[in-house]
Amino acid sequence: MSQDPIRVAGARENNLKHVSVEIPRRELTVFTGVSGSGKSSLVFDTIAAEAQRQLNETFTAFQRTFLPKYGQPAVDSIENLSAAIVVDQKRIGGNSRSTVGTVTDIYALLRLLFSRIGTPHAGESSRFSFNDPAGMCPECEGIGKVITLDLDRFLDRSKSLNEGALLHPQFAVGGWFWGIYANSGLFDNDKKLSDYTEDEWELLLHGSGVKVPLSWQGGQVNSSYEGVVTKFTRLYIKKDTGEMSERNREVFQRFVTSAVCPLCRGARLNQAVLECRIGGRNIAEMAAMEAGDLVGVLAAIDDPVARPIVAGLVERLGNLVAIGLGYLSLDRETATLSGGESQRIKMVRHLGSALIDMLYIFDEPSVGLHPRDVRMLNDLLRKLRDKGNTVLVVEHDRDVIEIADHVVDMGPGAGAHGGEVVYQGPVTGLAESGTLTGTHLRHRLPVKTEVREPTGKMMISDATLHNLRGVTVGIPTGVLTVVTGVAGSGKSTLINEVFLRQHPGAIAIDQSAVGASIRSTPATYTGLMDPVRKLFATANGVSPALFSFNSKGACPECQGLGIVYTDLAFMEGLRSRCEACGGRRFREEVLGHTLRGRSISDVLDMTAAEALEFFAGERKLRPVLQALNDVGLDYLTLGQPLSTLSGGECQRIKLATELHKTGTVYVMDEPTTGLHMSDVGNLLRIIDGLVERGNSVIVIEHDLDVIKNADWIIDLGPEGGAKGGRVLFEGPPARLLTATGSHTAEYVRADVG
Ligand code: ADP
Ligand code: ADP
Ligand code: ZN
Ligand code: ZN
């Protein structure tokens, strides 16, 4: 295959200004630049999209009808592309049957090993699969736990059906499900549940068979009666929670309890399979070990029959350890992994692959990684390249940028002020290039010496969740506390789970998606839309409702979406710009009403920075717009669908809506995600502002500049998993410099030289 570089000419997606670049094949290229400069537009929306489209072209027309459609990206040409694999941070998710072992195929190898040399011999390798009826525990069907409807939370026994005894929102009085019980004729709808007879209870919970007449769309339909337990189990418990919306999953979890399966005690397999052992351990016990320990146990197996299988296992588990995930066990459910962990798991899957000359594309793989772990990540990126692949990485982390063979720096600014390549070449030239990235590459903030005095303390006592070893620690109020430690040391467990549970008033500003509907935009989310509509209404003497793309003013063709979706049975639907309104969302007459020469659609096309200028005199709008600019989202347009925002951007838009509060406790998980080095100073100023206004801020962070600017540091470790979970250090950053036995201390010392 040709070693000519990948040539992109005239790329114009989003803000890209006819970008042309050459990307060397079989090398490691890092894409840098401030947030919003156009890195994703170039790498994901142009290069990856075109690779995917070209791949699809190789299928027959018939096969293609079953594949998702990819529109042609806005680019003149791309030459020398190979098949691309995008390793992003989307969580792997999945149901309870999906584990670290199953998605990496390591468990499949382990099954093979047990079927060959386990004693007593239990049969073929499928019998060791908890997803196979021959192997699964009959009680929990291979889930390892039993989930049941929690009747204490689902029912209010002091109430009758008419009074709302069924507490789940889907069973609310007057609703469809409620009707099934209330119209069944089986119950006295005014009788309190606590007065039910034994038979009535049985009917309510487990009854079946009867047809219940319900009115529907003016007519009558017959629905078959099902007791609440049966119905709930069928509708929710048997369903893959990974397919539920975030909201439904939350509701679901409030109404169920989950307990370890009484028969297999969580091992998922049936007794016959569990009796088969290698060196005293059964397969469930091995799957429960940390990968780092398991690799040692397997490497010690000396059996000629098993040698090739053992070698395969050791190599794959070794990759898991090398990427900083040695603290995970194979039986860990993928749904509980963080975005960064999910990305690294996907990476392991590809390292095991024999394919070469692929194009691998990574989105900020350093997320969630301590500087110690970044070193391991770098080794893996190089390994992937050395196997003969072309590796593209979008990154902000200095240590990753520094191992690049080639750098493409985007800028100079964000949004309309970006979209150009400001530097391309070897990393050695970047520092001298004078670009924002270049100048910040060597720029280090000093350790803060004048720290704030805490106003009090919030205690976490004897925390033992996951790997925490009876952690008792005080978190100071009125200051910025940074929680540090290598991946898997217990930071999220301590803060996001234990602390938030023990201190319910604290607010988590996280990276989860914002905006409940596809109509959500920065304007609707931050509350800007209402005052803007009023301004338009007053200026034109019409109703404010006219300027809502959710109601009256909406383009009737696309219902105000600006886009029309064509549903396709088997695949992701097609999206195309609405022809009636040209993507402007509003009816023609609405666009005729203007405010200082701009239509409502023009306003939605403004970036936060432009809007701040345009609405400078508006008391109601100014603070919100200022906040959007302050958090570094100046380049976002007010009408950009929130569904297109990255995790880091979601976190910052949430932050922008919180900036005016006082006396609140905020928790943030890696707020530097997606932020360029030059923006970290800004973020620190915002956080300082929050603290100055009387709030307490707790952040989990790996960025050394943030760590050095803390008032107080809580360092966990020393390692991940069972070798972590202890507090190694608590105190101001200046004292951390002299701490021993802490990876964080070591890296901070190295950073300040
Ligand atoms: P980066 O990856 O460097 O942070 P992006 O490529 O995501 O930058 O964004 C570049 C510009 O394009 C920004 O102004 C951003 O708001 C805009 N943009 C990105 N995605 C979309 C989209 N789906 N629709 C409209 N504008 C977008
Ligand atoms: P950090 O935030 O420092 O990376 P975590 O708090 O995520 O670390 O993890 C600490 C330990 O707890 C790790 O061994 C991890 O595998 C384990 N752990 C985290 N979440 C879960 C979970 N939902 N189920 C089981 N173990 C978990
Ligand atoms: Zn079981
Ligand atoms: Zn339309």
CSV table of C-alpha atoms in Angstrom, one decimal, residues 359-596:
chain,number,residue,atom,x,y,z
A,359,LEU,CA,-6.6,4.6,10.6
A,360,TYR,CA,-7.1,4.9,14.4
A,361,ILE,CA,-8.8,8.1,15.7
A,362,PHE,CA,-8.8,9.0,19.4
A,363,ASP,CA,-10.8,11.7,21.1
A,364,GLU,CA,-8.8,13.0,24.1
A,365,PRO,CA,-7.7,9.7,25.4
A,366,SER,CA,-6.0,11.2,28.4
A,367,VAL,CA,-9.3,12.0,30.0
A,368,GLY,CA,-9.5,10.4,33.5
A,369,LEU,CA,-5.8,9.7,33.5
A,370,HIS,CA,-3.2,10.8,36.1
A,371,PRO,CA,0.1,11.9,34.6
A,372,ARG,CA,1.5,8.6,35.8
A,373,ASP,CA,-1.2,6.8,33.7
A,374,VAL,CA,-0.6,9.1,30.7
A,375,ARG,CA,2.8,7.6,30.4
A,376,MET,CA,1.3,4.1,29.9
A,377,LEU,CA,-1.3,5.6,27.4
A,378,ASN,CA,1.6,7.0,25.4
A,379,ASP,CA,3.2,3.6,25.2
A,380,LEU,CA,0.0,2.1,23.8
A,381,LEU,CA,-0.4,4.8,21.2
A,382,ARG,CA,3.1,4.2,20.0
A,383,LYS,CA,2.6,0.4,20.0
A,384,LEU,CA,-0.5,0.8,17.8
A,385,ARG,CA,1.5,3.0,15.4
A,386,ASP,CA,4.5,0.6,15.4
A,387,LYS,CA,2.1,-2.2,14.3
A,388,GLY,CA,1.8,-0.3,11.1
A,389,ASN,CA,-1.2,1.9,11.7
A,390,THR,CA,-1.9,5.6,11.2
A,391,VAL,CA,-2.9,7.1,14.5
A,392,LEU,CA,-4.7,10.4,14.9
A,393,VAL,CA,-5.3,11.9,18.3
A,394,VAL,CA,-7.2,15.0,19.4
A,395,GLU,CA,-5.6,16.1,22.6
A,396,HIS,CA,-4.9,18.9,25.0
A,397,ASP,CA,-2.5,17.1,27.3
A,398,ARG,CA,1.1,18.3,27.1
A,399,ASP,CA,2.6,14.9,27.7
A,400,VAL,CA,0.6,13.3,24.8
A,401,ILE,CA,1.4,16.2,22.5
A,402,GLU,CA,5.0,15.8,23.2
A,403,ILE,CA,5.2,12.2,21.8
A,404,ALA,CA,3.6,13.2,18.4
A,405,ASP,CA,5.5,12.6,15.2
A,406,HIS,CA,3.5,15.3,13.6
A,407,VAL,CA,1.3,18.1,15.0
A,408,VAL,CA,-1.6,19.8,13.3
A,409,ASP,CA,-2.5,22.9,15.4
A,410,MET,CA,-5.9,24.5,14.7
A,411,GLY,CA,-6.8,28.1,15.4
A,412,PRO,CA,-6.0,30.9,15.9
A,413,GLY,CA,-9.2,31.2,18.0
A,414,ALA,CA,-12.6,29.5,18.3
A,415,GLY,CA,-15.7,29.4,16.1
A,416,ALA,CA,-15.5,31.9,13.3
A,417,HIS,CA,-12.1,33.0,14.6
A,418,GLY,CA,-10.7,29.6,14.2
A,419,GLY,CA,-11.0,26.9,11.5
A,420,GLU,CA,-7.5,27.3,10.1
A,421,VAL,CA,-4.3,25.3,10.4
A,422,VAL,CA,-1.9,27.6,12.2
A,423,TYR,CA,0.9,25.1,12.4
A,424,GLN,CA,1.8,21.7,11.0
A,425,GLY,CA,5.0,19.9,11.4
A,426,PRO,CA,7.1,18.1,14.0
A,427,VAL,CA,6.4,18.8,17.6
A,428,THR,CA,9.8,20.4,18.0
A,429,GLY,CA,8.7,23.3,15.9
A,430,LEU,CA,5.5,23.8,17.7
A,431,ALA,CA,7.0,25.5,20.8
A,432,GLU,CA,8.6,28.1,18.6
A,433,SER,CA,5.6,28.5,16.3
A,434,GLY,CA,4.1,31.3,18.3
A,435,THR,CA,0.7,29.8,18.3
A,436,LEU,CA,-1.4,29.6,21.5
A,437,THR,CA,-0.6,25.9,21.8
A,438,GLY,CA,3.1,26.6,21.1
A,439,THR,CA,3.4,29.3,23.7
A,440,HIS,CA,1.6,27.3,26.4
A,441,LEU,CA,3.5,24.1,25.8
A,442,ARG,CA,6.3,25.1,28.1
A,443,HIS,CA,4.2,27.5,30.2
A,444,ARG,CA,3.8,26.3,33.8
A,445,LEU,CA,1.8,27.9,36.6
A,446,PRO,CA,3.6,28.2,40.0
A,447,VAL,CA,2.4,26.4,43.1
A,448,LYS,CA,-0.1,28.6,45.1
A,449,THR,CA,1.4,29.5,48.4
A,450,GLU,CA,-1.2,31.9,49.8
A,451,VAL,CA,-4.1,29.6,50.3
A,452,ARG,CA,-7.5,30.5,51.6
A,453,GLU,CA,-8.6,29.8,55.2
A,454,PRO,CA,-11.4,27.2,55.3
A,455,THR,CA,-14.6,28.3,57.0
A,456,GLY,CA,-15.5,24.8,58.3
A,457,LYS,CA,-15.4,21.2,57.4
A,458,MET,CA,-17.7,18.6,55.8
A,459,MET,CA,-17.0,15.1,57.1
A,460,ILE,CA,-17.0,11.8,55.3
A,461,SER,CA,-16.7,9.1,57.8
A,462,ASP,CA,-15.7,5.5,57.4
A,463,ALA,CA,-16.4,5.2,53.7
A,464,THR,CA,-16.0,1.6,52.5
A,465,LEU,CA,-17.7,1.6,49.1
A,466,HIS,CA,-15.8,-0.2,46.3
A,467,ASN,CA,-12.1,0.0,47.2
A,468,LEU,CA,-12.3,2.6,49.9
A,469,ARG,CA,-10.7,1.4,53.1
A,470,GLY,CA,-12.7,3.0,55.8
A,471,VAL,CA,-11.8,6.5,54.7
A,472,THR,CA,-12.6,9.3,57.1
A,473,VAL,CA,-11.7,12.7,55.8
A,474,GLY,CA,-12.8,16.3,56.2
A,475,ILE,CA,-13.5,18.5,53.2
A,476,PRO,CA,-12.9,22.1,54.0
A,477,THR,CA,-15.7,24.6,53.2
A,478,GLY,CA,-15.2,28.0,51.6
A,479,VAL,CA,-12.2,26.9,49.6
A,480,LEU,CA,-11.2,25.0,46.5
A,481,THR,CA,-10.4,21.4,47.2
A,482,VAL,CA,-8.8,19.2,44.6
A,483,VAL,CA,-9.0,15.5,44.9
A,484,THR,CA,-6.2,13.6,43.1
A,485,GLY,CA,-4.8,10.1,42.6
A,486,VAL,CA,-4.1,7.7,39.8
A,487,ALA,CA,-7.0,6.1,37.9
A,488,GLY,CA,-8.9,3.7,40.0
A,489,SER,CA,-7.6,5.0,43.3
A,490,GLY,CA,-11.2,5.9,44.5
A,491,LYS,CA,-11.7,9.5,43.7
A,492,SER,CA,-15.1,9.2,42.0
A,493,THR,CA,-16.2,6.7,44.5
A,494,LEU,CA,-15.3,9.0,47.4
A,495,ILE,CA,-16.7,12.2,45.9
A,496,ASN,CA,-19.4,11.4,43.4
A,497,GLU,CA,-20.9,8.6,45.3
A,498,VAL,CA,-20.1,8.7,49.1
A,499,PHE,CA,-19.8,12.5,49.5
A,500,LEU,CA,-22.8,13.4,47.3
A,501,ARG,CA,-24.9,10.8,49.2
A,502,GLN,CA,-23.9,12.0,52.6
A,503,HIS,CA,-24.2,15.7,51.7
A,504,PRO,CA,-27.4,15.8,49.6
A,505,GLY,CA,-27.3,19.6,49.2
A,506,ALA,CA,-24.2,19.6,47.1
A,507,ILE,CA,-24.6,20.1,43.4
A,508,ALA,CA,-22.7,18.0,40.9
A,509,ILE,CA,-21.7,19.9,37.7
A,510,ASP,CA,-20.9,16.9,35.5
A,511,GLN,CA,-20.4,16.0,31.9
A,512,SER,CA,-23.6,14.2,31.3
A,513,ALA,CA,-25.8,15.5,28.4
A,514,VAL,CA,-27.9,18.6,28.9
A,515,GLY,CA,-31.2,19.3,27.4
A,516,ALA,CA,-34.1,16.9,27.5
A,517,SER,CA,-35.2,17.3,23.9
A,518,ILE,CA,-33.7,17.7,20.4
A,519,ARG,CA,-35.1,21.2,20.5
A,520,SER,CA,-32.8,22.3,23.4
A,521,THR,CA,-30.2,25.0,22.6
A,522,PRO,CA,-27.9,27.2,24.7
A,523,ALA,CA,-30.6,29.9,24.4
A,524,THR,CA,-33.4,27.7,25.9
A,525,TYR,CA,-31.1,25.9,28.4
A,526,THR,CA,-29.7,29.1,30.0
A,527,GLY,CA,-33.1,30.8,30.1
A,528,LEU,CA,-32.0,33.5,27.5
A,529,MET,CA,-34.9,32.6,25.1
A,530,ASP,CA,-37.7,34.1,27.2
A,531,PRO,CA,-36.3,37.6,27.6
A,532,VAL,CA,-35.2,37.6,24.0
A,533,ARG,CA,-38.7,36.7,22.8
A,534,LYS,CA,-40.1,39.5,25.0
A,535,LEU,CA,-37.7,42.0,23.4
A,536,PHE,CA,-38.8,41.0,20.0
A,537,ALA,CA,-42.5,41.1,21.0
A,538,THR,CA,-42.2,44.6,22.5
A,539,ALA,CA,-40.3,45.9,19.5
A,540,ASN,CA,-42.9,44.6,17.1
A,541,GLY,CA,-46.1,44.9,19.0
A,542,VAL,CA,-46.9,41.2,18.7
A,543,SER,CA,-47.1,38.2,21.0
A,544,PRO,CA,-43.9,36.7,22.5
A,545,ALA,CA,-45.2,33.2,21.6
A,546,LEU,CA,-44.6,34.0,17.9
A,547,PHE,CA,-40.9,33.9,18.5
A,548,SER,CA,-40.8,30.4,19.9
A,549,PHE,CA,-39.8,27.6,17.6
A,550,ASN,CA,-41.6,25.3,19.9
A,551,SER,CA,-45.0,26.7,19.3
A,552,LYS,CA,-46.8,29.4,17.2
A,553,GLY,CA,-43.8,30.7,15.3
A,554,ALA,CA,-42.5,27.3,14.3
A,555,CYS,CA,-42.0,26.4,10.6
A,556,PRO,CA,-44.9,24.0,10.0
A,557,GLU,CA,-42.8,21.8,7.8
A,558,CYS,CA,-40.1,20.9,10.4
A,559,GLN,CA,-42.0,21.9,13.5
A,560,GLY,CA,-39.2,24.3,14.4
A,561,LEU,CA,-36.3,21.9,14.2
A,562,GLY,CA,-34.8,23.3,11.1
A,563,ILE,CA,-34.1,19.7,10.1
A,564,VAL,CA,-36.3,17.0,8.9
A,565,TYR,CA,-35.8,13.4,9.9
A,566,THR,CA,-36.7,10.6,7.6
A,567,ASP,CA,-37.2,7.4,9.6
A,568,LEU,CA,-35.7,4.3,8.2
A,569,ALA,CA,-36.7,1.0,9.5
A,570,PHE,CA,-33.4,-0.6,10.2
A,571,MET,CA,-31.0,2.2,10.7
A,572,GLU,CA,-30.3,5.6,12.0
A,573,GLY,CA,-32.7,8.0,10.3
A,574,LEU,CA,-31.6,10.5,7.7
A,575,ARG,CA,-31.3,14.1,8.6
A,576,SER,CA,-31.6,16.9,6.1
A,577,ARG,CA,-32.0,20.6,6.3
A,578,CYS,CA,-35.7,21.7,6.1
A,579,GLU,CA,-36.4,23.1,2.7
A,580,ALA,CA,-39.4,25.1,3.8
A,581,CYS,CA,-37.5,27.4,6.2
A,582,GLY,CA,-34.0,26.7,5.0
A,583,GLY,CA,-33.0,25.5,8.5
A,584,ARG,CA,-34.1,28.8,10.0
A,585,ARG,CA,-36.8,27.1,12.1
A,586,PHE,CA,-39.4,29.9,11.9
A,587,ARG,CA,-42.3,30.8,9.7
A,588,GLU,CA,-41.5,33.5,7.0
A,589,GLU,CA,-43.7,36.1,8.6
A,590,VAL,CA,-41.9,35.7,12.0
A,591,LEU,CA,-38.6,36.5,10.4
A,592,GLY,CA,-40.1,39.7,9.1
A,593,HIS,CA,-40.2,41.0,12.7
A,594,THR,CA,-36.8,42.4,13.6
A,595,LEU,CA,-34.9,43.9,16.5
A,596,ARG,CA,-32.4,46.5,15.5
